[in-house]
XYZ file of C-alpha atoms in Angstrom:
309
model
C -19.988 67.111 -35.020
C -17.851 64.604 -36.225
C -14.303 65.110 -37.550
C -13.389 65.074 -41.021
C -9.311 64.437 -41.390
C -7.137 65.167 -43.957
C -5.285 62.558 -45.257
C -1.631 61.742 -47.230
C 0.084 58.685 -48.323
C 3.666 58.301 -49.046
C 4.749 54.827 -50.763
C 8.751 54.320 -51.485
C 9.260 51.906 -54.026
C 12.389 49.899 -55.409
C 12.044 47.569 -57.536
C 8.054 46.826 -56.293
C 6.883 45.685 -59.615
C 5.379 42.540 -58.342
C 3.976 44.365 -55.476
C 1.950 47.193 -56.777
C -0.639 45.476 -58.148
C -2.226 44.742 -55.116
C -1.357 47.282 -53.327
C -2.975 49.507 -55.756
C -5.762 47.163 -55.663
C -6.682 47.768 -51.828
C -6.619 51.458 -52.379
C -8.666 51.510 -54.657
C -11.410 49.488 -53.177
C -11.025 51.628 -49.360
C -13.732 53.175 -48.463
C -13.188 56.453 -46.353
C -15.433 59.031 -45.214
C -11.537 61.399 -44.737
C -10.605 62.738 -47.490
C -7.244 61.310 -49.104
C -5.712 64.396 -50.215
C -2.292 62.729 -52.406
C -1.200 59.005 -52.321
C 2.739 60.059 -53.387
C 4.922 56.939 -54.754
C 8.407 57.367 -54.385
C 10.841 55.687 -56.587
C 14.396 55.239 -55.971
C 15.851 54.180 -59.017
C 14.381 50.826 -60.093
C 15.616 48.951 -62.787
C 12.413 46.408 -63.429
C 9.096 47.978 -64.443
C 8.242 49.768 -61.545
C 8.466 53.301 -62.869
C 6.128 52.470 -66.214
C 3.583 50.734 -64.032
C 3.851 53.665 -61.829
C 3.358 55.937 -64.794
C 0.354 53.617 -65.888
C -0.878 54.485 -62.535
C -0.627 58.038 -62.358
C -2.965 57.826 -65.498
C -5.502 57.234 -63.010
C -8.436 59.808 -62.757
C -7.623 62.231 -59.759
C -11.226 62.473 -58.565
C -10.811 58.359 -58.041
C -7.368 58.490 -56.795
C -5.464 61.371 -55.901
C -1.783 59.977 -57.347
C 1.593 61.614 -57.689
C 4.904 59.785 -59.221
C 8.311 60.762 -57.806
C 11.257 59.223 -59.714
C 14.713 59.601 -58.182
C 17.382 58.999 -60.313
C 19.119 56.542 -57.485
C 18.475 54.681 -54.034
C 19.421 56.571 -51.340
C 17.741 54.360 -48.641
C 14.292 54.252 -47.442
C 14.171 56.853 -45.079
C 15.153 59.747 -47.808
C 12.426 58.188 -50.512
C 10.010 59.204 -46.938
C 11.305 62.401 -46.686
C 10.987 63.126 -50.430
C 7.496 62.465 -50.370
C 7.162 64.718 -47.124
C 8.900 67.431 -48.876
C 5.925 67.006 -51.768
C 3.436 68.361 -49.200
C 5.475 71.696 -48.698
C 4.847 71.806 -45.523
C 1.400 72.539 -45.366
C 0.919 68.544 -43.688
C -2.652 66.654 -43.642
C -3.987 65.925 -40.197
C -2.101 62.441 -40.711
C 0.155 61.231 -43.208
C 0.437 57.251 -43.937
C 3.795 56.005 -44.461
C 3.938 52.447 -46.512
C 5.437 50.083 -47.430
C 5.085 48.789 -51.379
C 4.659 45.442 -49.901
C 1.413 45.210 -47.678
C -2.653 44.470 -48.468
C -4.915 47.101 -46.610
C -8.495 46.535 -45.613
C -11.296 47.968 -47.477
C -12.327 50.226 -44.263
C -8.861 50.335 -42.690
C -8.341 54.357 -42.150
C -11.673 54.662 -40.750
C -11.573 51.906 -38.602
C -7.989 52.650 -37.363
C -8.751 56.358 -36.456
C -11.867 55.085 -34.999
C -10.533 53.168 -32.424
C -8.034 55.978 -30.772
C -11.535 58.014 -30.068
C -11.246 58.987 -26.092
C -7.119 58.247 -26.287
C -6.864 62.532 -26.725
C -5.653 63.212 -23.280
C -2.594 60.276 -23.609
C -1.415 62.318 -27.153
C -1.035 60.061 -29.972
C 0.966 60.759 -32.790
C 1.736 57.231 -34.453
C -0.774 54.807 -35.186
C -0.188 51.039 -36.365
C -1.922 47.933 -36.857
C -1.716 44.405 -36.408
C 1.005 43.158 -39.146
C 0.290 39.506 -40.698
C 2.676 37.980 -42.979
C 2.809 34.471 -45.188
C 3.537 31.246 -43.573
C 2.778 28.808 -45.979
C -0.038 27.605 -48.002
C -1.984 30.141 -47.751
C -1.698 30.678 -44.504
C -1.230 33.938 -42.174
C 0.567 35.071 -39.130
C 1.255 37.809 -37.257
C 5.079 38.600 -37.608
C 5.359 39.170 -33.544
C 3.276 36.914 -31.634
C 5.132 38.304 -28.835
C 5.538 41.842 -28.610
C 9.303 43.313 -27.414
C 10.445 46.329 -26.360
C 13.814 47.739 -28.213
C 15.407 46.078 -25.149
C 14.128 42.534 -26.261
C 12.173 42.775 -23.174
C 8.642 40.840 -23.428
C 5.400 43.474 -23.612
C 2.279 42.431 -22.135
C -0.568 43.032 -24.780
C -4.249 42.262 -23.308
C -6.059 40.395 -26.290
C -9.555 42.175 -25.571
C -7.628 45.307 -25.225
C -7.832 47.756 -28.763
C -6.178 49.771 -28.692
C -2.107 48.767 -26.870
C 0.913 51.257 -25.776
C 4.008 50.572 -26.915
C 8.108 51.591 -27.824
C 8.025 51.627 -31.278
C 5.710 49.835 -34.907
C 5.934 48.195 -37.416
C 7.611 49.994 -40.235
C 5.355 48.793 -43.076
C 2.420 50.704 -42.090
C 2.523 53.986 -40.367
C -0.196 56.511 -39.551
C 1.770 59.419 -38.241
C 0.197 62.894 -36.896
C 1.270 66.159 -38.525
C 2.237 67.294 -35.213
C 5.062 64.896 -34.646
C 6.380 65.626 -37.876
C 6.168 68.945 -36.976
C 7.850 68.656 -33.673
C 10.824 65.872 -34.226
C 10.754 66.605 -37.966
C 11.357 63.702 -40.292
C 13.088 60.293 -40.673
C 17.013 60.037 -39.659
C 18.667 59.093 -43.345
C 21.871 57.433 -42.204
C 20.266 54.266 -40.983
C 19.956 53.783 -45.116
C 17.383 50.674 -44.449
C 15.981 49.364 -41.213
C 16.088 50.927 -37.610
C 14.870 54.144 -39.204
C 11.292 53.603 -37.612
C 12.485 52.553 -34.277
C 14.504 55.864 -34.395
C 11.928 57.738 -35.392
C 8.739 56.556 -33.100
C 12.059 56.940 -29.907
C 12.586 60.241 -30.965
C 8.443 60.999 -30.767
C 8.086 59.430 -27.634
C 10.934 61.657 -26.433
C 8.719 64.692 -27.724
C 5.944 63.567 -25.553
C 3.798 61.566 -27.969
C 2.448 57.658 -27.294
C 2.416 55.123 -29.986
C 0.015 52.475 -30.231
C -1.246 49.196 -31.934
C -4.910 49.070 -32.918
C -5.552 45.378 -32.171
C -8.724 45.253 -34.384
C -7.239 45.659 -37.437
C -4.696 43.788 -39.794
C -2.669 44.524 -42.933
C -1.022 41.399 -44.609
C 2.194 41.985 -45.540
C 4.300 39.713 -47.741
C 8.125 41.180 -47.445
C 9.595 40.037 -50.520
C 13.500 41.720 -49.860
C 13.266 40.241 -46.191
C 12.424 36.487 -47.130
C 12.789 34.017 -49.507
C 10.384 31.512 -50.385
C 12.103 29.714 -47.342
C 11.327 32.174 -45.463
C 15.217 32.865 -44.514
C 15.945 36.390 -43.823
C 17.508 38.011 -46.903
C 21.294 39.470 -46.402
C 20.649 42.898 -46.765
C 18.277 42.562 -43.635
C 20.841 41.009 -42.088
C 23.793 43.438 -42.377
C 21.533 46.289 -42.088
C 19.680 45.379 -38.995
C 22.986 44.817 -36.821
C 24.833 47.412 -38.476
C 22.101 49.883 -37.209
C 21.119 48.814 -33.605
C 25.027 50.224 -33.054
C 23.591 53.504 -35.045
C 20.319 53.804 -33.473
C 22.016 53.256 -29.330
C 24.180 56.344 -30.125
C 21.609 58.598 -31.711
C 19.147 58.110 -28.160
C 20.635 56.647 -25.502
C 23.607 58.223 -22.776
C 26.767 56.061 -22.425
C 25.481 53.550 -19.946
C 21.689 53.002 -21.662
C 24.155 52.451 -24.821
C 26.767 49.714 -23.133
C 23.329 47.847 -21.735
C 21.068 48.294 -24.583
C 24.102 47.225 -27.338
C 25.049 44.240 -24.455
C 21.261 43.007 -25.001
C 21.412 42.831 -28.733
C 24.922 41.456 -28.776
C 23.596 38.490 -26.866
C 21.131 38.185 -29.927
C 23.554 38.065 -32.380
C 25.429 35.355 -30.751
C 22.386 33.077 -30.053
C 21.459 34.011 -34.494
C 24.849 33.345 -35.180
C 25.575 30.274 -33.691
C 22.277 29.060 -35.248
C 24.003 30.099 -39.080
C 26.654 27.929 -37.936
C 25.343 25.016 -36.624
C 22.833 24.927 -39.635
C 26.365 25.498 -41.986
C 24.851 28.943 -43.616
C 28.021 30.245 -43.861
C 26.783 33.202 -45.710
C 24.314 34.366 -43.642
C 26.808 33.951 -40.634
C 29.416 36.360 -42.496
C 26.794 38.860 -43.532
C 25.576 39.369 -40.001
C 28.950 39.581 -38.875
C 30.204 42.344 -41.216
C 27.057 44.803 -40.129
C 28.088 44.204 -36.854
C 31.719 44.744 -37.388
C 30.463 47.941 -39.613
C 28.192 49.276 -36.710
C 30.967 48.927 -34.034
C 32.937 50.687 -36.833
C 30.921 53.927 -36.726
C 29.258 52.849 -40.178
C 26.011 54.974 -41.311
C 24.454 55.500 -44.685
C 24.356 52.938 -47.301
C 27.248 50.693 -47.268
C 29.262 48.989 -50.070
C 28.040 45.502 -50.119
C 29.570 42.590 -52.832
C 26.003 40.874 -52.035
């Protein structure tokens, strides 16, 4: 007999007005023989018309989409709009809950397909599922945002292209299928990170528990990351500062004092070689940016930060 999951979504939003749309768009048009118990949107405060498109939304007839609206009154990062949409399921979790960004394009059979392709996986216990990841490059024009898989270390992983389903350390934030069990187990995302590093933390801490994550190679969400790049495709600020801020964050939270000095002497060799490229291409404020979050991780720094950008 074949099995029937239960299913949740959880969608934080911040300012997402332009992004809704089509998000909405490819939910609306999946087709899924599981049945979608709640797609939750989270809001955290927006200030352009997110919340009364989201209200528009929630107008929606249940039996054609099962929606729920949460307004906060304030942004508290991304990982506590995630938990707040948790907490809507009081506990009583579907057999997989699908954490996503406001920012990505889903297939029309993507949750069958996915959960398809871990069939005969059961013995290895997975509890996070993710796809392939493609974002803009131009003129219409799609790639997937790591060519070249790497570890947390920066270390190269080898991904067979026939292969479907891959092992690895850790996702892609903007689209995670994630097994009650693990929430169950580690509980739910770490809220100091604020933004970024919050998914690597979490898929460590499941791996930790015993769990494996994987990629499904056969499948791809496009996913156009309006707060990470401009329409130069130059990493916004905010990712800047955040993502070296947190690497500090995310070494103390799971690694032992040596793991930490290698692991944090790794990524400070990255920050040199993306600094001196600011430099040499006279981006002076990128070059500061990155260099407070570092300064701020080495600094003990968690939670959101006060930030004149």
């Amino acid at each position: 007999m074949e099995n029937i999951f239960k299913l949740g979504i959880i969608v934080p939003t911040w300012n997402s007005e332009k992004d809704l749309k089509p998000l909405l768009e490819s939910f609306q048009q999946l087709t899924c023989k599981h049945q979608i118990e709640k797609i939750v949107f989270v809001d955290s405060g927006s200030k352009d018309r997110t919340v009364d498109l989201l209200c528009e939304i929630q107008k929606i007839p249940q039996n054609i989409l099962p929606i729920k609206v949460l307004q906060l009154d304030r942004d508290k990062g991304y990982a506590h709009a995630l938990n707040q949409g948790i907490y809507t399921f009081n506990n009583y979790f579907p057999n997989y809950l699908l954490f996503s960004n406001p920012d990505v394009i889903y297939p029309r059979f993507f949750l069958d397909k996915i959960l398809e392709e871990v069939k005969g996986y059961e013995t290895l216990n997975i509890g996070i599922i993710g796809p392939r990841v493609l974002a803009p490059i131009g003129n219409g024009k799609w790639q997937e945002e790591n060519l070249r898989p790497r570890n947390l270390w920066g270390i190269p992983q080898y991904r067979p292209k026939d292969q479907k389903v891959y092992f690895v350390h850790s996702t892609h934030g903007a689209s995670l299928l994630v097994k009650k069990e693990v929430l169950e187990k580690i509980g739910f995302f770490d809220e100091d990170y604020f933004l970024y590093w919050d998914e690597h933390d979490f898929c460590t801490r499941a791996r930790k528990a015993g769990f494996s994550i994987v990629i499904v190679n056969t499948i791809s969400i496009l996913h156009h990351p309006s707060e990470i790049r401009s329409e130069s495709q130059n990493k916004s600020k905010i990712f800047l500062y955040y993502q070296y801020r947190n690497q500090f964050l995310f070494a103390k939270k799971n690694y032992g004092l040596i793991s930490q000095c290698l692991f944090l002497c790794i990524r400070f060799l990255v920050f040199v070689r993306e600094l001196i490229n600011y430099i040499l291409k006279k981006q002076w404020a990128y070059a500061k940016t990155m260099s407070l979050g570092f300064l701020r991780g080495l600094l003990n720094e968690k939670g959101i930060s006060k930030l004149s950008f």
